[in-house]
PDB file of C-alpha atoms and ligand atoms in Angstrom:
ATOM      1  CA  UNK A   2     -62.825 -29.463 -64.555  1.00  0.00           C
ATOM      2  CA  UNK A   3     -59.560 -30.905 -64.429  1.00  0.00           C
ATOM      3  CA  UNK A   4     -56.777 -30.990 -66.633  1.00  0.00           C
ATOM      4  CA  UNK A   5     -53.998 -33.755 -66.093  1.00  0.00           C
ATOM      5  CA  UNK A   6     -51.377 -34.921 -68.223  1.00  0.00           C
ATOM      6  CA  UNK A   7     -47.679 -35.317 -68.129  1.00  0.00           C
ATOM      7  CA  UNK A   8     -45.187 -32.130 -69.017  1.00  0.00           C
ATOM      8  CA  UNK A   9     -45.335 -31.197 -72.547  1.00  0.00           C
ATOM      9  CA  UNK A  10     -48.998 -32.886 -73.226  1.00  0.00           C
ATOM     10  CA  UNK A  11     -50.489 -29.668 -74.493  1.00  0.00           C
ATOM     11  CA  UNK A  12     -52.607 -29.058 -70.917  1.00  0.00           C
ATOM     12  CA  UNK A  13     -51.740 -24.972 -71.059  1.00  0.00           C
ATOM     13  CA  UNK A  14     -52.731 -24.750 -75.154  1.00  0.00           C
ATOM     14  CA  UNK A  15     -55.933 -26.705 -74.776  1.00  0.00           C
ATOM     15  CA  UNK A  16     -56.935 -25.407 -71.198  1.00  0.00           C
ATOM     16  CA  UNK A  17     -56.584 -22.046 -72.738  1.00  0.00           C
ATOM     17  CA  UNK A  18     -59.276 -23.304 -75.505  1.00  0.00           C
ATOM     18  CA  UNK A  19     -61.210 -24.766 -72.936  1.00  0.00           C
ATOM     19  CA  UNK A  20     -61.498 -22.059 -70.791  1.00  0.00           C
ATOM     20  CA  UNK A  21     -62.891 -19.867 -73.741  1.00  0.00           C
ATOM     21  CA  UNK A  22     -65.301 -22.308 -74.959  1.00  0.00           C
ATOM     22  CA  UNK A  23     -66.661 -22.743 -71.431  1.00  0.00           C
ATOM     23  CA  UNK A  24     -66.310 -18.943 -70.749  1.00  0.00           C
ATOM     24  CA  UNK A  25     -64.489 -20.141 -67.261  1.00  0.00           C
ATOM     25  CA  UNK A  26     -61.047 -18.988 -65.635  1.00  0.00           C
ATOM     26  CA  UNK A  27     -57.694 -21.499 -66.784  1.00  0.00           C
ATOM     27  CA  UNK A  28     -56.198 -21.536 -63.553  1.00  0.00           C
ATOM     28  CA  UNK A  29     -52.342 -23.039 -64.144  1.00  0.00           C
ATOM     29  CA  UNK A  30     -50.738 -23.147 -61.007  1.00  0.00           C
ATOM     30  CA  UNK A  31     -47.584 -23.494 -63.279  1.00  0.00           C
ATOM     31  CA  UNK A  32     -48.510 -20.267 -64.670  1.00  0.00           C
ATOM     32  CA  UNK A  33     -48.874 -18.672 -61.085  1.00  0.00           C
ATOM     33  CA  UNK A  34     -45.243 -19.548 -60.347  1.00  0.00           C
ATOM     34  CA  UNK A  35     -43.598 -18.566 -63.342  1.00  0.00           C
ATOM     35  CA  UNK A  36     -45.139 -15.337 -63.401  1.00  0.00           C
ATOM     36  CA  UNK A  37     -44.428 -14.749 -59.276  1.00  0.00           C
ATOM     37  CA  UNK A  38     -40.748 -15.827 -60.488  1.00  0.00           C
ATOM     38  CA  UNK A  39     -40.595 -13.358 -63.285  1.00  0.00           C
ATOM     39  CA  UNK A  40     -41.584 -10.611 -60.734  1.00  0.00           C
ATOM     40  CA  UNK A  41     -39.566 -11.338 -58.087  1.00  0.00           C
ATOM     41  CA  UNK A  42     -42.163 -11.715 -55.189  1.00  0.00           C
ATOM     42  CA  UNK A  43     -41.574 -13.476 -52.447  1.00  0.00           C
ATOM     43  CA  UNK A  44     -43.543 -16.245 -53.720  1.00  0.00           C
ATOM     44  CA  UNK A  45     -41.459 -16.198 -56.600  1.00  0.00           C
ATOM     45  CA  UNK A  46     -38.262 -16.440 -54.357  1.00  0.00           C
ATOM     46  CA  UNK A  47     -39.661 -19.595 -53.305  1.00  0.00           C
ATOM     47  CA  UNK A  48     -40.174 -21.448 -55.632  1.00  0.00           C
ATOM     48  CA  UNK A  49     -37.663 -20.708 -57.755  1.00  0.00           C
ATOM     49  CA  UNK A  50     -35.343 -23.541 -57.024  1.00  0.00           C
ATOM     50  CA  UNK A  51     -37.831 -26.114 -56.717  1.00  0.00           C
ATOM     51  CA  UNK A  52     -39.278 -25.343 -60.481  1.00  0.00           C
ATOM     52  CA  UNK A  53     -35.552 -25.148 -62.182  1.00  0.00           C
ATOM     53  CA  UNK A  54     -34.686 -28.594 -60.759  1.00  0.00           C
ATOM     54  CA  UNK A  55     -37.902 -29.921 -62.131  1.00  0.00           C
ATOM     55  CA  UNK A  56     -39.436 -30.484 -58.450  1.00  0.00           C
ATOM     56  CA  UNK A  57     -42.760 -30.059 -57.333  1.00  0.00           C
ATOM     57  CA  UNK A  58     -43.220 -26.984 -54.978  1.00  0.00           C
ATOM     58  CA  UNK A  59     -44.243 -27.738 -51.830  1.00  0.00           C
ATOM     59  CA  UNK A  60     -48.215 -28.693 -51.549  1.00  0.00           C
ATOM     60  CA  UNK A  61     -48.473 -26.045 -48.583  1.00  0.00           C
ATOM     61  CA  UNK A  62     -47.592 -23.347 -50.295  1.00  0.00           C
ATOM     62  CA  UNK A  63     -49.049 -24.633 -54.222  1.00  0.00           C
ATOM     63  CA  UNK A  64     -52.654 -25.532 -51.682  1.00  0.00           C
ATOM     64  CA  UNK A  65     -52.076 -21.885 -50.529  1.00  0.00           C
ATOM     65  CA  UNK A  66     -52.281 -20.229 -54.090  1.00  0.00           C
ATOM     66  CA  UNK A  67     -55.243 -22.502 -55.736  1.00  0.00           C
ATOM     67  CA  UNK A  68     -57.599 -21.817 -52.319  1.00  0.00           C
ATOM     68  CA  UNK A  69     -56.673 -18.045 -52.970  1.00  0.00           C
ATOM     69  CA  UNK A  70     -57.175 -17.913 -56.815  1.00  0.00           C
ATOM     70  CA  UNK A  71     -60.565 -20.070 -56.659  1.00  0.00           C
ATOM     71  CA  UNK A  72     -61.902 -17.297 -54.142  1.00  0.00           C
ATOM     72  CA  UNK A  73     -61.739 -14.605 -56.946  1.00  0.00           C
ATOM     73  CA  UNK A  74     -65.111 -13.770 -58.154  1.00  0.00           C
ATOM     74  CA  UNK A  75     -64.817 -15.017 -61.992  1.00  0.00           C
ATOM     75  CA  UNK A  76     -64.534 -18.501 -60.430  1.00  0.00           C
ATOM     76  CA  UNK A  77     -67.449 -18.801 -58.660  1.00  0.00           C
ATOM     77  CA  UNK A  78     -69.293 -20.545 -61.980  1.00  0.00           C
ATOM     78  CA  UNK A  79     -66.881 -22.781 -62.969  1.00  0.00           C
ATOM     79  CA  UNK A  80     -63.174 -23.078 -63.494  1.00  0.00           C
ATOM     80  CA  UNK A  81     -60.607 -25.477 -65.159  1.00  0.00           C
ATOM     81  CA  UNK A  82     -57.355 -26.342 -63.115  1.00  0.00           C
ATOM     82  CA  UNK A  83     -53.940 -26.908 -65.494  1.00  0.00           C
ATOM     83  CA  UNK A  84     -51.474 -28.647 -63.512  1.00  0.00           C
ATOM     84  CA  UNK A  85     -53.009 -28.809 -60.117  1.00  0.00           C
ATOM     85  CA  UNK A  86     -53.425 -31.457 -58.272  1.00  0.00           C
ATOM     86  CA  UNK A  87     -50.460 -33.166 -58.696  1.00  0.00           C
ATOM     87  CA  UNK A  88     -50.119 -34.776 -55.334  1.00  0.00           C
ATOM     88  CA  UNK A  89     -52.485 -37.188 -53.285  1.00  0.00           C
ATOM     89  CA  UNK A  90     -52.359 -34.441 -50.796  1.00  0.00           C
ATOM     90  CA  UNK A  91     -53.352 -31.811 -53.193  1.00  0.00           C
ATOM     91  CA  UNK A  92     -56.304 -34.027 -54.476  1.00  0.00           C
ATOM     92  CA  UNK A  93     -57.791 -34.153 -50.578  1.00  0.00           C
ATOM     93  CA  UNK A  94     -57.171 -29.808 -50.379  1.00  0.00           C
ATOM     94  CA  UNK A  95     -59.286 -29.706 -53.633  1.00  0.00           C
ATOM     95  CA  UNK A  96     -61.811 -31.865 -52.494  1.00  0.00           C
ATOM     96  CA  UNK A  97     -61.775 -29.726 -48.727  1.00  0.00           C
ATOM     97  CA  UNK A  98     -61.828 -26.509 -51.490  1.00  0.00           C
ATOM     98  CA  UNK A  99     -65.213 -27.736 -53.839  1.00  0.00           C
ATOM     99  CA  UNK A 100     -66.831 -29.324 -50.485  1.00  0.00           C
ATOM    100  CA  UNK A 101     -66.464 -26.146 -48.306  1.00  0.00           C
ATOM    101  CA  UNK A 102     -68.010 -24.612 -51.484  1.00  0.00           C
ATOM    102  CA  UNK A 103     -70.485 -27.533 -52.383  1.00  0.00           C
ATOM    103  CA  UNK A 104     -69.521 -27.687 -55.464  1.00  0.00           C
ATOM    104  CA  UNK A 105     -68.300 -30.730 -57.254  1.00  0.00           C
ATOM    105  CA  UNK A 106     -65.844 -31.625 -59.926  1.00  0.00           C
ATOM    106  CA  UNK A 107     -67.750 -32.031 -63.310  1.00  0.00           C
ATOM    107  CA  UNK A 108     -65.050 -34.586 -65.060  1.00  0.00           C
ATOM    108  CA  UNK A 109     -60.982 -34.796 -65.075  1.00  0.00           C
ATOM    109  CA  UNK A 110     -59.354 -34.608 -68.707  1.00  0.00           C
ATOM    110  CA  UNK A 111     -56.619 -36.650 -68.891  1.00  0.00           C
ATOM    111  CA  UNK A 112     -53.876 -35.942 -71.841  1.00  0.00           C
ATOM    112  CA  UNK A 113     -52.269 -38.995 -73.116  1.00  0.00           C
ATOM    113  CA  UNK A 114     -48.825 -38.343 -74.845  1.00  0.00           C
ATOM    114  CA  UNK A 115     -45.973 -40.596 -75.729  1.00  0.00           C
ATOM    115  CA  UNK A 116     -43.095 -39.747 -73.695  1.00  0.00           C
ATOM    116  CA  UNK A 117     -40.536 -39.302 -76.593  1.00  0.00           C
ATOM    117  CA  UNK A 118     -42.782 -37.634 -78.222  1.00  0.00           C
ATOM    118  CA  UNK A 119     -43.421 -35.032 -74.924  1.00  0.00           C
ATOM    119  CA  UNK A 120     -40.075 -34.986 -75.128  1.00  0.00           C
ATOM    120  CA  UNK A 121     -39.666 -33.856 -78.230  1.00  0.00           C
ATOM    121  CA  UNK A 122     -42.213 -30.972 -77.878  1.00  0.00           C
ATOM    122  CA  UNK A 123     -40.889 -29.215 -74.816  1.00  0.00           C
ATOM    123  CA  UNK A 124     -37.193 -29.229 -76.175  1.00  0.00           C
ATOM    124  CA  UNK A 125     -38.756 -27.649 -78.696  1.00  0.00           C
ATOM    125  CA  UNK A 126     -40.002 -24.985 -76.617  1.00  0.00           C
ATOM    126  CA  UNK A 127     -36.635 -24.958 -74.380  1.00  0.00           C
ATOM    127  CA  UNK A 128     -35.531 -23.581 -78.179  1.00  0.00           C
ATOM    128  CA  UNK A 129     -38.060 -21.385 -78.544  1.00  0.00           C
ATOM    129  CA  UNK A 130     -39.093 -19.771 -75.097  1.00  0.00           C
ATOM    130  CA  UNK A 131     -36.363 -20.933 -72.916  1.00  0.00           C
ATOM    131  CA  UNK A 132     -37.829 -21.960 -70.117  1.00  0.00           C
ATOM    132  CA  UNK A 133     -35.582 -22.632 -67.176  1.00  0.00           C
ATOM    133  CA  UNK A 134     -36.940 -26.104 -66.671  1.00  0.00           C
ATOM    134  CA  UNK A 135     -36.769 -27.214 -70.372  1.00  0.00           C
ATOM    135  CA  UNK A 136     -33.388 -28.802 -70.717  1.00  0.00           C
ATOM    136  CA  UNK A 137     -32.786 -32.279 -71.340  1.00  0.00           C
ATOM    137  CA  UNK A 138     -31.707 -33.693 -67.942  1.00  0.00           C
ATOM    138  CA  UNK A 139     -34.628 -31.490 -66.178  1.00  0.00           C
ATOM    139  CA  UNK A 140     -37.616 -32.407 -68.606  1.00  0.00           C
ATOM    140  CA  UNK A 141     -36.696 -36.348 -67.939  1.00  0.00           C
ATOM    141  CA  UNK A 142     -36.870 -35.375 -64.133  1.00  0.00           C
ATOM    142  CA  UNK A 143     -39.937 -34.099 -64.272  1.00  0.00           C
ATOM    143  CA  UNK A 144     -41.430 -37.047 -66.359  1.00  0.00           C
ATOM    144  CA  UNK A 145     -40.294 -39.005 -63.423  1.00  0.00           C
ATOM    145  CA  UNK A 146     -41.661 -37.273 -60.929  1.00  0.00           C
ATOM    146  CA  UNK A 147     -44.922 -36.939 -62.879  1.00  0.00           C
ATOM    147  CA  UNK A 148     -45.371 -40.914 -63.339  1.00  0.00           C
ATOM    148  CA  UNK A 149     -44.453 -41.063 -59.741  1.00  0.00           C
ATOM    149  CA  UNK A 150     -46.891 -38.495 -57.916  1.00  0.00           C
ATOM    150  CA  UNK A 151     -49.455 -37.314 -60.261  1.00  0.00           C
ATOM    151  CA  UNK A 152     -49.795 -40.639 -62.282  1.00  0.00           C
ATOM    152  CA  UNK A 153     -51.415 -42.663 -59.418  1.00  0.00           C
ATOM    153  CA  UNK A 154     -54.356 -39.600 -59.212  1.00  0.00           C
ATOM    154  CA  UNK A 155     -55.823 -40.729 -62.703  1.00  0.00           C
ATOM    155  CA  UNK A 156     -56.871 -43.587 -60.808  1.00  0.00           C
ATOM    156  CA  UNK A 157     -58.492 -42.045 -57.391  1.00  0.00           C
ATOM    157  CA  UNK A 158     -60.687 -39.720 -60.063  1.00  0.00           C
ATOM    158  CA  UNK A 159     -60.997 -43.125 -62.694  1.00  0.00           C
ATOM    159  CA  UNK A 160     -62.269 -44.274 -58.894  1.00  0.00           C
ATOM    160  CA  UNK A 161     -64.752 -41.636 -58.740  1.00  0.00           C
ATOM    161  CA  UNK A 162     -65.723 -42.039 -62.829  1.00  0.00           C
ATOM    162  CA  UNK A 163     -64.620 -38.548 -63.439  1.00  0.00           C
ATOM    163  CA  UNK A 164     -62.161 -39.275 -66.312  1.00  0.00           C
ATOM    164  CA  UNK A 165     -61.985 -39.033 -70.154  1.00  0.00           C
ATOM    165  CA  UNK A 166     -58.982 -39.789 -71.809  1.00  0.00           C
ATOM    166  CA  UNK A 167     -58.138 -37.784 -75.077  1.00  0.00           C
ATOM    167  CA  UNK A 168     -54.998 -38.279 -77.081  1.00  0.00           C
ATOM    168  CA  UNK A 169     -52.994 -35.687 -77.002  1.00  0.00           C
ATOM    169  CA  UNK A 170     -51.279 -36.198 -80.576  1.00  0.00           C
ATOM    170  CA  UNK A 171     -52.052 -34.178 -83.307  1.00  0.00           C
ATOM    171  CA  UNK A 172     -52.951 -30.567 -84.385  1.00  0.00           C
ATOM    172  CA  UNK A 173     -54.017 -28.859 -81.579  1.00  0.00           C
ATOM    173  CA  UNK A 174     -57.866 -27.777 -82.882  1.00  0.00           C
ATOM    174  CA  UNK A 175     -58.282 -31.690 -83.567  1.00  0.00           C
ATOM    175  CA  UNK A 176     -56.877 -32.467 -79.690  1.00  0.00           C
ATOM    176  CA  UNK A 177     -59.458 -29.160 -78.725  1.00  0.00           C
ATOM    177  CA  UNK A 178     -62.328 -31.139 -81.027  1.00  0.00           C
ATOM    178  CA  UNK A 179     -61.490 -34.825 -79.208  1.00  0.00           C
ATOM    179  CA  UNK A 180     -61.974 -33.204 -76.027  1.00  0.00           C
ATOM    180  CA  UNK A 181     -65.056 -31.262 -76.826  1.00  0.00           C
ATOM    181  CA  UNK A 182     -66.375 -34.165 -77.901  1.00  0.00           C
ATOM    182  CA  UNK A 183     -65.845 -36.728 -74.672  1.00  0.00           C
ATOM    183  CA  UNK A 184     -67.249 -33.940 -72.549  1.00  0.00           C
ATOM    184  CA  UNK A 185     -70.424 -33.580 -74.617  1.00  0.00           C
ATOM    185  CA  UNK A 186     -70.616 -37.330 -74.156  1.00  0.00           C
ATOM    186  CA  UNK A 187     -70.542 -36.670 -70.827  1.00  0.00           C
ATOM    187  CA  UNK A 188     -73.445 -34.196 -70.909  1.00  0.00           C
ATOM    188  CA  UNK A 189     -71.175 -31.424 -70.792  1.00  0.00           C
ATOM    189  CA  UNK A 190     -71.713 -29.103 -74.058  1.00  0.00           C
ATOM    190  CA  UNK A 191     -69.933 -25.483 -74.803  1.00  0.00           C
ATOM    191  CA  UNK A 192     -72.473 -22.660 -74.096  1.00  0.00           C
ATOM    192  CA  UNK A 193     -74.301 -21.700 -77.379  1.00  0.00           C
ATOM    193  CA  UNK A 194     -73.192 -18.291 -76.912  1.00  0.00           C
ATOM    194  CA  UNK A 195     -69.754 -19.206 -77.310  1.00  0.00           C
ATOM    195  CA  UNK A 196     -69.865 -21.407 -80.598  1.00  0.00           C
ATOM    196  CA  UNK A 197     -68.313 -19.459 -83.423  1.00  0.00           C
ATOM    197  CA  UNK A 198     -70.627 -18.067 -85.812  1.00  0.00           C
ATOM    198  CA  UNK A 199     -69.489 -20.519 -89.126  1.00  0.00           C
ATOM    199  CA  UNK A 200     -69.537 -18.378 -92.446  1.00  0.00           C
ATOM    200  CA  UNK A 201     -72.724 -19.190 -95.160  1.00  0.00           C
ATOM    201  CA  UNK A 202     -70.673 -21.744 -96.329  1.00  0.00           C
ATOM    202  CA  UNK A 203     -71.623 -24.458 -93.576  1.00  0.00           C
ATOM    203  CA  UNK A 204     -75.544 -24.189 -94.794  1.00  0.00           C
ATOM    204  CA  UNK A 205     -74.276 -25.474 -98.297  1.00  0.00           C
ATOM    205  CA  UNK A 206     -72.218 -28.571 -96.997  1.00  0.00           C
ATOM    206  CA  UNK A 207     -74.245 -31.562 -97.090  1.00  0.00           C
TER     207      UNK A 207
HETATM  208  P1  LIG B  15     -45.250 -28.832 -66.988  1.00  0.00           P
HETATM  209  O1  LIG B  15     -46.506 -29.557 -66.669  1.00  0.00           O
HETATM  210  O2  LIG B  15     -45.033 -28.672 -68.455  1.00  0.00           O
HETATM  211  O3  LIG B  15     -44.048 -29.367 -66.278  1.00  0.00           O
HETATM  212  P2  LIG B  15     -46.199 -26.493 -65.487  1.00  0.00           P
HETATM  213  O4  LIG B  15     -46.163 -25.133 -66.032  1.00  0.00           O
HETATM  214  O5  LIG B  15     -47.533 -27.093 -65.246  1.00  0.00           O
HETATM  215  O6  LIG B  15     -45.335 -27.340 -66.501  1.00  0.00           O
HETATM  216  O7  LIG B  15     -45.371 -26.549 -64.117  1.00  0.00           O
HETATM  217  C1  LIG B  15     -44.051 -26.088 -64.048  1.00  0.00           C
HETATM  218  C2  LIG B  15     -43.487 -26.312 -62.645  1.00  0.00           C
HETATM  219  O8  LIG B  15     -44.265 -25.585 -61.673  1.00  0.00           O
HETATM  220  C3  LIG B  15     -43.486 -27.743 -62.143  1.00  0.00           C
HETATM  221  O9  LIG B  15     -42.386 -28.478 -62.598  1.00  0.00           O
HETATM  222  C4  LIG B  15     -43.450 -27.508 -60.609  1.00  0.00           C
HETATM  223  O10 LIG B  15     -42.157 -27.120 -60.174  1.00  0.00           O
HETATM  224  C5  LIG B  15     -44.358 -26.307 -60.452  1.00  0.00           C
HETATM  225  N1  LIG B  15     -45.765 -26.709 -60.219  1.00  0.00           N
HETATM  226  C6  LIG B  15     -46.821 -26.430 -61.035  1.00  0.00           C
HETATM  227  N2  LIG B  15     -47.957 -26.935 -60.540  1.00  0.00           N
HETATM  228  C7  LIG B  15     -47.631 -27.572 -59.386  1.00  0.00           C
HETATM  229  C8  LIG B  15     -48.354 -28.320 -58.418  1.00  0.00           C
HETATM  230  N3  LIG B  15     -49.684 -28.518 -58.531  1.00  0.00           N
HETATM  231  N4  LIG B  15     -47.674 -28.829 -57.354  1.00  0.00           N
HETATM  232  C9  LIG B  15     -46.365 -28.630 -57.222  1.00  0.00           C
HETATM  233  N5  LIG B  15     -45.615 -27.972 -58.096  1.00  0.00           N
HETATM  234  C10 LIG B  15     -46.219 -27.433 -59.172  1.00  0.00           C
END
């Protein structure tokens, strides 16, 4: 599964969600970079720049990491990409990656959020966390470069009928419950396993 959206739609809280409902691996390649950053690896070094202006890093080296990472053993059943792809040419990798594998993409979630309202939210977290790439000038820049690059992919998967679109307003267990709820449409329910065990109250509600 896919998670696609623009900066500051809630893709990390709710693929985080997913990813325990579905008992898969989040993969964020966002994640990836910040932490390689923090560390000061040489993949780190190199991306550096290209995250604090609000760029995309370069799809040879971001291809590079999500080839690696889907190798690992707990992603052999399933996974759930945040933030990657977010370039045509990253789309084609992925679909070399699943192919090579023979594996298929079960459905793209797309995250719809007003802009000031994304806005909003990730100065929010600039306050709170801040990240290097959540001031003002740099969060527009990377809406722009979102609508630009990764917009146009909703419709190569819409092409393929992969996508559900969720609304990504609201408390986050009601976005979790949307999505939940377009993928069970979709024939694609949460493992029994993993469905919370609701207290003795639930058999007395009519
Ligand atoms: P957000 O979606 O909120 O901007 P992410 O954590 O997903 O945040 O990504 C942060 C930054 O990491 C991006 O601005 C970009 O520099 C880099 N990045 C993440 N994923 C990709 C990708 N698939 N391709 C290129 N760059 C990426």
């Amino acid at each position: 599964m896919l998670l696609i959206g623009p900066p500051g739609a809630g893709k990390g809280t709710q693929a985080e969600r997913l990813s325990e409902a579905f008992d898969v691996p989040a993969v964020s390649t966002g994640d990836i970079f910040r932490f390689n950053v923090k560390n000061d690896t040489e993949l780190g070094l190199q991306v550096k720049a290209f995250m604090d202006a609000g760029a995309y890093v370069p799809d040879s080296l971001t291809n590079a990491i999500v080839s690696d990472r889907l190798k690992k053993p707990d992603a052999t059943e399933g996974f759930l990409l945040d933030g990657y792809p977010r370039t045509q040419e990253q789309v084609l990798e992925l679909d070399r990656l699943l192919e090579a594998d023979g594996t298929a993409l079960d459905a793209v979630v797309l995250i719809v959020a007003d802009t000031e309202e994304v806005v909003a939210r990730l100065l929010k977290r600039a306050a709170e966390q801040g990240r290097a790439d959540d001031t003002a000038d740099v969060i527009r820049h990377r809406l722009a470069v979102y609508e630009e690059q990764t917009a146009p992919l909703i419709d190569i998967y819409s092409s393929r009928g992969l996508v559900v679109t969720v609304d990504g307003l609201g408390a986050v267990d009601e976005v979790t419950g949307r999505i939940l709820e377009v993928l069970a449409a979709r024939g694609l329910t949460v493992p029994v396993a993993a469905v919370p065990v609701t207290s003795g109250d639930a058999a007395s509600a009519s």
